[in-house]
PDB file of C-alpha atoms in Angstrom:
ATOM      1  CA  MET A 265     -28.904 -18.262  28.366  1.00  0.00           C
ATOM      2  CA  SER A 266     -27.290 -21.445  29.582  1.00  0.00           C
ATOM      3  CA  ARG A 267     -23.586 -21.787  30.196  1.00  0.00           C
ATOM      4  CA  LYS A 268     -23.208 -24.145  27.217  1.00  0.00           C
ATOM      5  CA  ALA A 269     -24.929 -21.648  24.886  1.00  0.00           C
ATOM      6  CA  ARG A 270     -22.674 -18.803  26.096  1.00  0.00           C
ATOM      7  CA  ILE A 271     -19.563 -20.915  25.484  1.00  0.00           C
ATOM      8  CA  ILE A 272     -20.723 -21.809  21.957  1.00  0.00           C
ATOM      9  CA  THR A 273     -21.601 -18.175  21.227  1.00  0.00           C
ATOM     10  CA  GLY A 274     -18.210 -17.026  22.543  1.00  0.00           C
ATOM     11  CA  CYS A 275     -16.350 -19.601  20.433  1.00  0.00           C
ATOM     12  CA  ALA A 276     -18.328 -18.595  17.349  1.00  0.00           C
ATOM     13  CA  ALA A 277     -17.481 -14.932  17.958  1.00  0.00           C
ATOM     14  CA  VAL A 278     -13.785 -15.776  18.278  1.00  0.00           C
ATOM     15  CA  VAL A 279     -13.856 -17.766  15.010  1.00  0.00           C
ATOM     16  CA  VAL A 280     -15.593 -14.881  13.188  1.00  0.00           C
ATOM     17  CA  LEU A 281     -13.069 -12.387  14.589  1.00  0.00           C
ATOM     18  CA  ILE A 282     -10.114 -14.546  13.541  1.00  0.00           C
ATOM     19  CA  GLY A 283     -11.613 -14.947  10.065  1.00  0.00           C
ATOM     20  CA  ALA A 284     -12.112 -11.199   9.729  1.00  0.00           C
ATOM     21  CA  LEU A 285      -8.531 -10.487  10.802  1.00  0.00           C
ATOM     22  CA  LEU A 286      -7.129 -13.083   8.400  1.00  0.00           C
ATOM     23  CA  TYR A 287      -9.173 -11.559   5.587  1.00  0.00           C
ATOM     24  CA  MET A 288      -8.107  -8.012   6.446  1.00  0.00           C
ATOM     25  CA  PHE A 289      -4.392  -8.834   6.650  1.00  0.00           C
ATOM     26  CA  ARG A 290      -4.213 -11.189   3.652  1.00  0.00           C
ATOM     27  CA  VAL A 291      -1.627 -10.621   0.945  1.00  0.00           C
ATOM     28  CA  THR A 292      -2.724 -11.869  -2.456  1.00  0.00           C
ATOM     29  CA  GLY A 293      -0.227 -10.322  -4.870  1.00  0.00           C
ATOM     30  CA  SER A 294       2.819 -12.134  -6.158  1.00  0.00           C
ATOM     31  CA  GLU A 295       4.787  -9.027  -7.127  1.00  0.00           C
ATOM     32  CA  VAL A 296       4.923  -5.244  -7.020  1.00  0.00           C
ATOM     33  CA  VAL A 297       6.297  -3.325  -9.986  1.00  0.00           C
ATOM     34  CA  VAL A 298       7.557   0.168  -9.141  1.00  0.00           C
ATOM     35  CA  TYR A 299       8.444   2.860 -11.666  1.00  0.00           C
ATOM     36  CA  SER A 300      10.519   5.833 -10.564  1.00  0.00           C
ATOM     37  CA  LEU A 301       9.025   8.922 -12.196  1.00  0.00           C
ATOM     38  CA  GLU A 302      11.370  11.455 -10.616  1.00  0.00           C
ATOM     39  CA  GLN A 303      14.532  10.009 -12.144  1.00  0.00           C
ATOM     40  CA  MET A 304      13.332   9.589 -15.703  1.00  0.00           C
ATOM     41  CA  ASN A 305      15.757  10.708 -18.351  1.00  0.00           C
ATOM     42  CA  PRO A 306      16.455   9.664 -21.947  1.00  0.00           C
ATOM     43  CA  GLU A 307      19.278   7.287 -20.978  1.00  0.00           C
ATOM     44  CA  GLN A 308      17.072   5.477 -18.450  1.00  0.00           C
ATOM     45  CA  LEU A 309      14.591   3.631 -20.645  1.00  0.00           C
ATOM     46  CA  ASN A 310      13.848   0.793 -18.230  1.00  0.00           C
ATOM     47  CA  ASN A 311      13.332   2.271 -14.797  1.00  0.00           C
ATOM     48  CA  GLU A 312      11.088  -0.414 -13.335  1.00  0.00           C
ATOM     49  CA  ILE A 313      11.913  -2.373 -10.210  1.00  0.00           C
ATOM     50  CA  ILE A 314      10.128  -5.662  -9.607  1.00  0.00           C
ATOM     51  CA  PHE A 315       9.758  -6.846  -6.029  1.00  0.00           C
ATOM     52  CA  LYS A 316       8.731 -10.460  -5.466  1.00  0.00           C
ATOM     53  CA  ASP A 317       9.537 -10.909  -1.779  1.00  0.00           C
ATOM     54  CA  LYS A 318       6.543 -11.280   0.545  1.00  0.00           C
ATOM     55  CA  GLN A 319       7.718  -8.601   2.993  1.00  0.00           C
ATOM     56  CA  THR A 320       7.812  -5.900   0.307  1.00  0.00           C
ATOM     57  CA  ILE A 321       4.522  -7.026  -1.226  1.00  0.00           C
ATOM     58  CA  ARG A 322       2.970  -6.928   2.249  1.00  0.00           C
ATOM     59  CA  ALA A 323       4.281  -3.376   2.832  1.00  0.00           C
ATOM     60  CA  PHE A 324       2.682  -2.103  -0.388  1.00  0.00           C
ATOM     61  CA  THR A 325      -0.540  -4.059   0.204  1.00  0.00           C
ATOM     62  CA  TYR A 326      -0.959  -2.680   3.716  1.00  0.00           C
ATOM     63  CA  ALA A 327      -0.099   0.841   2.548  1.00  0.00           C
ATOM     64  CA  VAL A 328      -2.957   0.684   0.042  1.00  0.00           C
ATOM     65  CA  ARG A 329      -5.402  -1.150   2.291  1.00  0.00           C
ATOM     66  CA  PHE A 330      -5.004   1.080   5.344  1.00  0.00           C
ATOM     67  CA  ALA A 331      -4.613   4.478   3.635  1.00  0.00           C
ATOM     68  CA  ASN A 332      -7.148   7.138   4.609  1.00  0.00           C
ATOM     69  CA  LYS A 333      -9.192   8.871   1.927  1.00  0.00           C
ATOM     70  CA  GLN A 334      -8.720  12.638   2.016  1.00  0.00           C
ATOM     71  CA  PRO A 335     -11.682  14.972   1.508  1.00  0.00           C
ATOM     72  CA  GLY A 336     -12.029  17.017  -1.656  1.00  0.00           C
ATOM     73  CA  VAL A 337     -10.168  16.744  -4.912  1.00  0.00           C
ATOM     74  CA  GLY A 338      -6.416  16.440  -4.666  1.00  0.00           C
ATOM     75  CA  LYS A 339      -4.164  18.729  -6.652  1.00  0.00           C
ATOM     76  CA  MET A 340      -0.667  17.439  -6.236  1.00  0.00           C
ATOM     77  CA  ALA A 341       2.823  17.867  -7.579  1.00  0.00           C
ATOM     78  CA  PRO A 342       3.883  15.206 -10.061  1.00  0.00           C
ATOM     79  CA  PRO A 343       4.268  11.844  -8.292  1.00  0.00           C
ATOM     80  CA  ALA A 344       7.668  10.400  -7.496  1.00  0.00           C
ATOM     81  CA  TYR A 345       6.593   6.815  -8.228  1.00  0.00           C
ATOM     82  CA  LYS A 346       3.992   4.728  -9.937  1.00  0.00           C
ATOM     83  CA  PHE A 347       3.426   1.142  -8.840  1.00  0.00           C
ATOM     84  CA  VAL A 348       1.323  -1.789  -9.926  1.00  0.00           C
ATOM     85  CA  LEU A 349      -0.156  -4.098  -7.300  1.00  0.00           C
ATOM     86  CA  ASP A 350      -2.763  -6.780  -8.034  1.00  0.00           C
ATOM     87  CA  HIS A 351      -3.359  -5.375 -11.547  1.00  0.00           C
ATOM     88  CA  GLU A 352      -4.170  -1.899 -10.164  1.00  0.00           C
ATOM     89  CA  GLU A 353      -1.943   1.125 -10.858  1.00  0.00           C
ATOM     90  CA  TYR A 354      -1.203   3.738  -8.197  1.00  0.00           C
ATOM     91  CA  TYR A 355       0.728   6.981  -7.992  1.00  0.00           C
ATOM     92  CA  LEU A 356       2.907   7.391  -4.901  1.00  0.00           C
ATOM     93  CA  TRP A 357       4.214  10.528  -3.230  1.00  0.00           C
ATOM     94  CA  LEU A 358       6.815  10.213  -0.456  1.00  0.00           C
ATOM     95  CA  LEU A 359       8.483  13.101   1.312  1.00  0.00           C
ATOM     96  CA  PRO A 360      12.202  12.432   1.726  1.00  0.00           C
ATOM     97  CA  LYS A 361      13.344  11.621   5.261  1.00  0.00           C
ATOM     98  CA  GLN A 362       9.814  11.960   6.645  1.00  0.00           C
ATOM     99  CA  SER A 363       7.151   9.417   7.459  1.00  0.00           C
ATOM    100  CA  PHE A 364       4.604  11.008   5.149  1.00  0.00           C
ATOM    101  CA  GLY A 365       3.166   9.714   1.942  1.00  0.00           C
ATOM    102  CA  GLU A 366       0.089   9.701  -0.238  1.00  0.00           C
ATOM    103  CA  ILE A 367      -1.241   7.507  -2.991  1.00  0.00           C
ATOM    104  CA  ALA A 368      -3.857   7.833  -5.715  1.00  0.00           C
ATOM    105  CA  LYS A 369      -5.247   5.277  -8.110  1.00  0.00           C
ATOM    106  CA  VAL A 370      -4.121   6.159 -11.630  1.00  0.00           C
ATOM    107  CA  ARG A 371      -7.689   5.913 -12.963  1.00  0.00           C
ATOM    108  CA  GLU A 372      -8.997   8.066 -10.072  1.00  0.00           C
ATOM    109  CA  SER A 373      -6.101  10.487  -9.670  1.00  0.00           C
ATOM    110  CA  GLY A 374      -8.290  13.244  -8.178  1.00  0.00           C
ATOM    111  CA  THR A 375      -8.882  11.175  -5.030  1.00  0.00           C
ATOM    112  CA  VAL A 376      -5.894  11.110  -2.697  1.00  0.00           C
ATOM    113  CA  TYR A 377      -5.281   8.696   0.167  1.00  0.00           C
ATOM    114  CA  LYS A 378      -2.937   9.553   3.025  1.00  0.00           C
ATOM    115  CA  LEU A 379      -0.636   6.738   4.117  1.00  0.00           C
ATOM    116  CA  ARG A 380      -0.259   5.763   7.738  1.00  0.00           C
ATOM    117  CA  LYS A 381       3.103   6.844   9.167  1.00  0.00           C
ATOM    118  CA  THR A 382       4.236   3.229   9.492  1.00  0.00           C
ATOM    119  CA  SER A 383       3.351   2.493   5.872  1.00  0.00           C
ATOM    120  CA  ALA A 384       5.103   5.616   4.606  1.00  0.00           C
ATOM    121  CA  ALA A 385       8.217   4.761   6.636  1.00  0.00           C
ATOM    122  CA  SER A 386       8.224   1.181   5.296  1.00  0.00           C
ATOM    123  CA  LEU A 387       7.966   2.346   1.700  1.00  0.00           C
ATOM    124  CA  GLN A 388      10.717   4.927   2.315  1.00  0.00           C
ATOM    125  CA  ARG A 389      13.027   2.144   3.540  1.00  0.00           C
ATOM    126  CA  ILE A 390      12.215   0.013   0.502  1.00  0.00           C
ATOM    127  CA  LEU A 391      12.474   2.694  -2.184  1.00  0.00           C
ATOM    128  CA  ARG A 392      15.090   5.037  -0.703  1.00  0.00           C
ATOM    129  CA  PRO A 393      17.514   2.927   1.332  1.00  0.00           C
ATOM    130  CA  GLU A 394      20.385   4.907   2.789  1.00  0.00           C
TER     131      GLU A 394
END
């Protein structure tokens, strides 16, 4: 292969890699709506929180996108939160003061996805600031 062909092939590979990374890390949603399920009581009829800032939307998007599917069927305690992102509903479990969390799609609640530690910590900071 000639030097010119190797340079063109290398440039093409770099462009494809950049495109793949941009696609993987894209954020398409304009808002995240979070419902606290652990604090529901009769006096609290409207318990939704709407986040429209890009940093929060990115945190939820990456949490969903990079979560790891767990084997088997998940049997979990009731979720602490439910959130809506890009017209999809998810349940969210976060352990207080730990970087551990799991999500499940509402329509597929038997399949559980474990959050990365960084994602769980980000969502903890957003939902349980101290």
